[in-house]
Amino acid sequence: PHELPPYEAAGANISFVGNPLVDTVHAEMPPEEARRHFGIGAGDVPILLLPGSRREEIERLLPPMLGAAERLGAADPARRFFLPVAGGVDEESIRAHLAASPAELTHDARYALMGLSRAAMATSGTVVMEAALMGLPAVVLYRMSALSYLIGRLLVDVPRFSLPNILLGETFETELLQGAVQPVRIAEEMEKIIADGADRLYVTERLSRAAAMLGAPHAARRVAEKILALGRSA
């Protein structure tokens, strides 16, 4: 919905009909079945690492995520770290970083895993919105080359880069960019949303609001209906 004003200002006949993620992001199995599937015990605290799918994202963001996971695991041995691998991702580039890591690779039922998990460290992108739809709070990260960052700062001035934050116009989920993407800082921010308390409650409540702003299910059907109506009136 926040994308409408520039088109409206230009005179476009435009409307927001919803987002198809609402239809696609659902747990693939019930919670108890998912716990058995992933071997998650009653005392385990699942935490997700979501480093993105591009090689550059994996190379720049997975190492600090793993460093943060090491710190978080040392603080509480009940914490278990899962790294879902989507189809098309270069799994070897991920495995190269995991030699001494506590993270476990998974290959299926990622939405069910999101629903079971306590928190995530995630690369900015669609996956952060998917996590929001599953009620999963995240610390959102992004890091690019110094040159790309410099050019971007010259051309674009945006106050936030995480989709849920953009939807609400408020930075309620922590965003760490460039030099701030460090294991110590990530771990500190993760602790705030892992622990029960005001910080976690604040984030989860606003995630629910952001998810609601994506609209009702069946957005694709509404798009088709509008196209057909325009065809009939032509």
Tab-separated table of C-alpha atoms in Angstrom:
chain	number	residue	atom	x	y	z
A	1	PRO	CA	0.000	0.000	0.000
A	2	HIS	CA	2.870	2.445	0.583
A	3	GLU	CA	3.761	2.213	-3.118
A	4	LEU	CA	0.516	3.800	-4.356
A	5	PRO	CA	1.138	7.562	-3.856
A	6	PRO	CA	3.784	8.095	-6.600
A	7	TYR	CA	1.538	6.395	-9.162
A	8	GLU	CA	-1.535	8.306	-7.982
A	9	ALA	CA	0.401	11.580	-8.171
A	10	ALA	CA	1.279	10.745	-11.796
A	11	GLY	CA	-2.403	10.205	-12.601
A	12	ALA	CA	-2.405	6.411	-12.794
A	13	ASN	CA	-5.582	4.413	-12.252
A	14	ILE	CA	-4.188	2.156	-9.545
A	15	SER	CA	-5.356	0.198	-6.518
A	16	PHE	CA	-3.766	-2.116	-3.955
A	17	VAL	CA	-5.326	-5.582	-4.090
A	18	GLY	CA	-3.060	-7.452	-1.664
A	19	ASN	CA	0.143	-9.468	-1.671
A	20	PRO	CA	0.381	-13.103	-2.827
A	21	LEU	CA	2.652	-13.977	0.128
A	22	VAL	CA	-0.517	-14.068	2.237
A	23	ASP	CA	-1.593	-17.149	0.258
A	24	THR	CA	1.754	-18.907	0.067
A	25	VAL	CA	3.274	-18.429	3.529
A	26	HIS	CA	1.725	-21.115	5.732
A	27	ALA	CA	3.202	-23.850	7.903
A	28	GLU	CA	3.598	-27.029	5.871
A	29	MET	CA	2.771	-29.249	8.864
A	30	PRO	CA	1.317	-28.914	12.387
A	31	PRO	CA	3.710	-27.760	15.151
A	32	GLU	CA	4.104	-31.142	16.875
A	33	GLU	CA	4.792	-32.897	13.583
A	34	ALA	CA	7.314	-30.188	12.706
A	35	ARG	CA	9.049	-30.640	16.066
A	36	ARG	CA	9.457	-34.343	15.363
A	37	HIS	CA	10.533	-33.658	11.782
A	38	PHE	CA	13.348	-31.315	12.863
A	39	GLY	CA	14.179	-33.162	16.083
A	40	ILE	CA	13.368	-30.150	18.246
A	41	GLY	CA	12.897	-31.126	21.883
A	42	ALA	CA	10.648	-29.458	24.450
A	43	GLY	CA	13.591	-27.632	26.002
A	44	ASP	CA	15.200	-26.500	22.745
A	45	VAL	CA	15.148	-22.868	21.628
A	46	PRO	CA	15.238	-22.825	17.787
A	47	ILE	CA	16.840	-19.792	16.142
A	48	LEU	CA	17.025	-19.241	12.382
A	49	LEU	CA	19.842	-17.941	10.220
A	50	LEU	CA	18.522	-16.538	6.935
A	51	PRO	CA	21.533	-15.250	4.967
A	52	GLY	CA	19.810	-14.790	1.605
A	53	SER	CA	20.241	-16.678	-1.647
A	54	ARG	CA	22.798	-14.625	-3.567
A	55	ARG	CA	26.451	-15.631	-3.308
A	56	GLU	CA	27.447	-12.074	-2.367
A	57	GLU	CA	24.899	-11.997	0.459
A	58	ILE	CA	26.073	-15.351	1.774
A	59	GLU	CA	29.738	-14.319	1.676
A	60	ARG	CA	29.142	-10.978	3.401
A	61	LEU	CA	26.428	-11.882	5.899
A	62	LEU	CA	26.722	-15.552	6.839
A	63	PRO	CA	30.084	-15.243	8.692
A	64	PRO	CA	28.840	-12.532	11.101
A	65	MET	CA	25.598	-14.482	11.578
A	66	LEU	CA	27.593	-17.577	12.522
A	67	GLY	CA	29.722	-15.502	14.873
A	68	ALA	CA	26.575	-14.225	16.567
A	69	ALA	CA	25.201	-17.778	16.756
A	70	GLU	CA	28.370	-18.904	18.532
A	71	ARG	CA	27.921	-16.180	21.142
A	72	LEU	CA	24.214	-16.865	21.585
A	73	GLY	CA	24.839	-20.594	21.936
A	74	ALA	CA	27.534	-20.021	24.547
A	75	ALA	CA	25.063	-17.943	26.569
A	76	ASP	CA	22.410	-20.695	26.495
A	77	PRO	CA	23.190	-24.274	25.366
A	78	ALA	CA	19.460	-24.918	24.797
A	79	ARG	CA	19.592	-22.712	21.714
A	80	ARG	CA	19.730	-24.555	18.390
A	81	PHE	CA	20.511	-22.869	15.115
A	82	PHE	CA	18.906	-23.802	11.807
A	83	LEU	CA	19.779	-22.539	8.342
A	84	PRO	CA	17.077	-23.294	5.746
A	85	VAL	CA	18.487	-23.775	2.243
A	86	ALA	CA	16.139	-22.840	-0.588
A	87	GLY	CA	16.210	-24.466	-4.007
A	88	GLY	CA	18.705	-22.911	-6.392
A	89	VAL	CA	21.057	-21.752	-3.625
A	90	ASP	CA	24.714	-22.735	-3.920
A	91	GLU	CA	24.792	-25.066	-0.921
A	92	GLU	CA	28.531	-25.642	-1.207
A	93	SER	CA	29.192	-21.938	-0.648
A	94	ILE	CA	27.190	-22.249	2.584
A	95	ARG	CA	28.837	-25.471	3.748
A	96	ALA	CA	32.248	-23.873	3.319
A	97	HIS	CA	31.398	-21.615	6.270
A	98	LEU	CA	29.943	-24.305	8.536
A	99	ALA	CA	32.995	-26.392	9.485
A	100	ALA	CA	33.017	-25.302	13.132
A	101	SER	CA	29.499	-23.890	13.289
A	102	PRO	CA	26.541	-24.971	15.418
A	103	ALA	CA	24.107	-24.286	12.553
A	104	GLU	CA	22.133	-27.185	11.050
A	105	LEU	CA	21.103	-27.079	7.380
A	106	THR	CA	17.470	-27.835	6.533
A	107	HIS	CA	15.890	-28.285	3.120
A	108	ASP	CA	12.125	-28.371	3.576
A	109	ALA	CA	9.143	-27.075	5.593
A	110	ARG	CA	10.810	-23.724	6.198
A	111	TYR	CA	7.562	-21.968	7.103
A	112	ALA	CA	6.778	-24.626	9.701
A	113	LEU	CA	10.294	-24.091	11.054
A	114	MET	CA	9.704	-20.332	11.162
A	115	GLY	CA	6.544	-20.965	13.156
A	116	LEU	CA	8.500	-22.984	15.743
A	117	SER	CA	11.476	-20.650	16.004
A	118	ARG	CA	12.077	-18.027	18.649
A	119	ALA	CA	13.855	-15.417	16.529
A	120	ALA	CA	15.895	-14.989	13.362
A	121	MET	CA	18.839	-13.078	12.008
A	122	ALA	CA	17.902	-12.337	8.416
A	123	THR	CA	19.182	-10.655	5.294
A	124	SER	CA	16.850	-7.861	4.205
A	125	GLY	CA	14.432	-9.069	1.541
A	126	THR	CA	11.265	-11.084	1.010
A	127	VAL	CA	12.273	-13.603	3.688
A	128	VAL	CA	11.843	-10.925	6.371
A	129	MET	CA	8.243	-10.419	5.273
A	130	GLU	CA	7.706	-14.186	5.219
A	131	ALA	CA	9.002	-14.329	8.780
A	132	ALA	CA	6.620	-11.517	9.744
A	133	LEU	CA	3.670	-13.474	8.365
A	134	MET	CA	4.747	-16.400	10.565
A	135	GLY	CA	5.044	-14.105	13.599
A	136	LEU	CA	8.828	-14.565	13.769
A	137	PRO	CA	10.803	-11.510	14.988
A	138	ALA	CA	14.131	-10.838	13.321
A	139	VAL	CA	17.241	-8.726	13.418
A	140	VAL	CA	17.552	-7.526	9.818
A	141	LEU	CA	20.973	-7.206	8.198
A	142	TYR	CA	22.439	-5.913	4.988
A	143	ARG	CA	25.955	-5.324	3.756
A	144	MET	CA	27.158	-4.440	0.259
A	145	SER	CA	30.461	-3.410	-1.270
A	146	ALA	CA	31.793	-0.044	-0.114
A	147	LEU	CA	31.462	1.375	-3.641
A	148	SER	CA	27.860	0.189	-4.065
A	149	TYR	CA	26.999	1.622	-0.658
A	150	LEU	CA	28.560	4.985	-1.500
A	151	ILE	CA	26.696	5.200	-4.818
A	152	GLY	CA	23.477	4.129	-3.130
A	153	ARG	CA	23.799	6.806	-0.451
A	154	LEU	CA	24.285	9.432	-3.157
A	155	LEU	CA	21.223	8.336	-5.151
A	156	VAL	CA	18.755	7.083	-2.541
A	157	ASP	CA	17.813	8.419	0.878
A	158	VAL	CA	15.547	6.022	2.770
A	159	PRO	CA	15.083	5.899	6.556
A	160	ARG	CA	14.656	2.101	6.729
A	161	PHE	CA	15.173	-0.966	4.524
A	162	SER	CA	13.242	-3.833	6.135
A	163	LEU	CA	9.836	-4.480	4.559
A	164	PRO	CA	7.850	-4.740	7.839
A	165	ASN	CA	9.458	-1.501	9.066
A	166	ILE	CA	8.678	0.211	5.763
A	167	LEU	CA	5.039	-0.894	5.934
A	168	LEU	CA	4.517	0.653	9.376
A	169	GLY	CA	6.819	3.611	8.823
A	170	GLU	CA	8.629	2.729	12.038
A	171	THR	CA	11.899	0.936	12.780
A	172	PHE	CA	10.492	-1.557	15.279
A	173	GLU	CA	12.701	-4.420	14.035
A	174	THR	CA	16.403	-3.713	14.455
A	175	GLU	CA	18.220	-2.982	11.190
A	176	LEU	CA	21.996	-3.330	11.003
A	177	LEU	CA	23.735	-1.989	7.910
A	178	GLN	CA	27.324	-2.177	6.642
A	179	GLY	CA	29.819	-1.759	9.509
A	180	ALA	CA	27.153	-2.418	12.128
A	181	VAL	CA	26.870	-6.022	10.883
A	182	GLN	CA	29.138	-7.480	13.565
A	183	PRO	CA	28.660	-10.683	15.631
A	184	VAL	CA	28.664	-8.871	18.984
A	185	ARG	CA	26.081	-6.328	17.863
A	186	ILE	CA	23.883	-8.952	16.200
A	187	ALA	CA	23.952	-11.116	19.335
A	188	GLU	CA	23.078	-8.152	21.560
A	189	GLU	CA	20.062	-7.269	19.432
A	190	MET	CA	18.989	-10.916	19.163
A	191	GLU	CA	18.967	-11.295	22.951
A	192	LYS	CA	16.330	-8.544	23.151
A	193	ILE	CA	13.859	-10.467	20.986
A	194	ILE	CA	14.697	-13.939	22.256
A	195	ALA	CA	13.925	-13.075	25.872
A	196	ASP	CA	10.347	-12.678	27.091
A	197	GLY	CA	9.639	-9.070	27.887
A	198	ALA	CA	8.615	-5.692	26.553
A	199	ASP	CA	11.055	-5.663	23.623
A	200	ARG	CA	9.828	-8.961	22.206
A	201	LEU	CA	6.168	-8.113	22.815
A	202	TYR	CA	6.592	-4.746	21.087
A	203	VAL	CA	8.108	-6.354	17.984
A	204	THR	CA	5.653	-9.264	17.687
A	205	GLU	CA	2.639	-6.970	18.043
A	206	ARG	CA	3.875	-4.741	15.235
A	207	LEU	CA	4.740	-7.716	13.053
A	208	SER	CA	1.080	-8.681	13.274
A	209	ARG	CA	0.078	-5.172	12.166
A	210	ALA	CA	2.543	-5.230	9.265
A	211	ALA	CA	1.291	-8.645	8.121
A	212	ALA	CA	-2.310	-7.400	8.189
A	213	MET	CA	-1.358	-4.539	5.855
A	214	LEU	CA	-0.596	-7.044	3.080
A	215	GLY	CA	-4.329	-7.504	2.642
A	216	ALA	CA	-6.690	-10.450	2.530
A	217	PRO	CA	-5.954	-13.771	0.792
A	218	HIS	CA	-6.542	-14.348	-2.953
A	219	ALA	CA	-4.725	-11.247	-4.278
A	220	ALA	CA	-4.039	-13.030	-7.599
A	221	ARG	CA	-7.764	-13.635	-8.076
A	222	ARG	CA	-8.494	-9.947	-7.494
A	223	VAL	CA	-5.833	-8.976	-10.034
A	224	ALA	CA	-7.459	-11.298	-12.605
A	225	GLU	CA	-10.917	-9.893	-11.843
A	226	LYS	CA	-9.698	-6.324	-12.396
A	227	ILE	CA	-8.015	-7.269	-15.687
A	228	LEU	CA	-11.179	-8.992	-16.900
A	229	ALA	CA	-13.299	-5.998	-15.889
A	230	LEU	CA	-11.005	-3.653	-17.819
A	231	GLY	CA	-11.199	-5.953	-20.831
A	232	ARG	CA	-14.999	-5.940	-20.772
A	233	SER	CA	-15.143	-2.160	-20.521
A	234	ALA	CA	-12.659	-1.564	-23.338
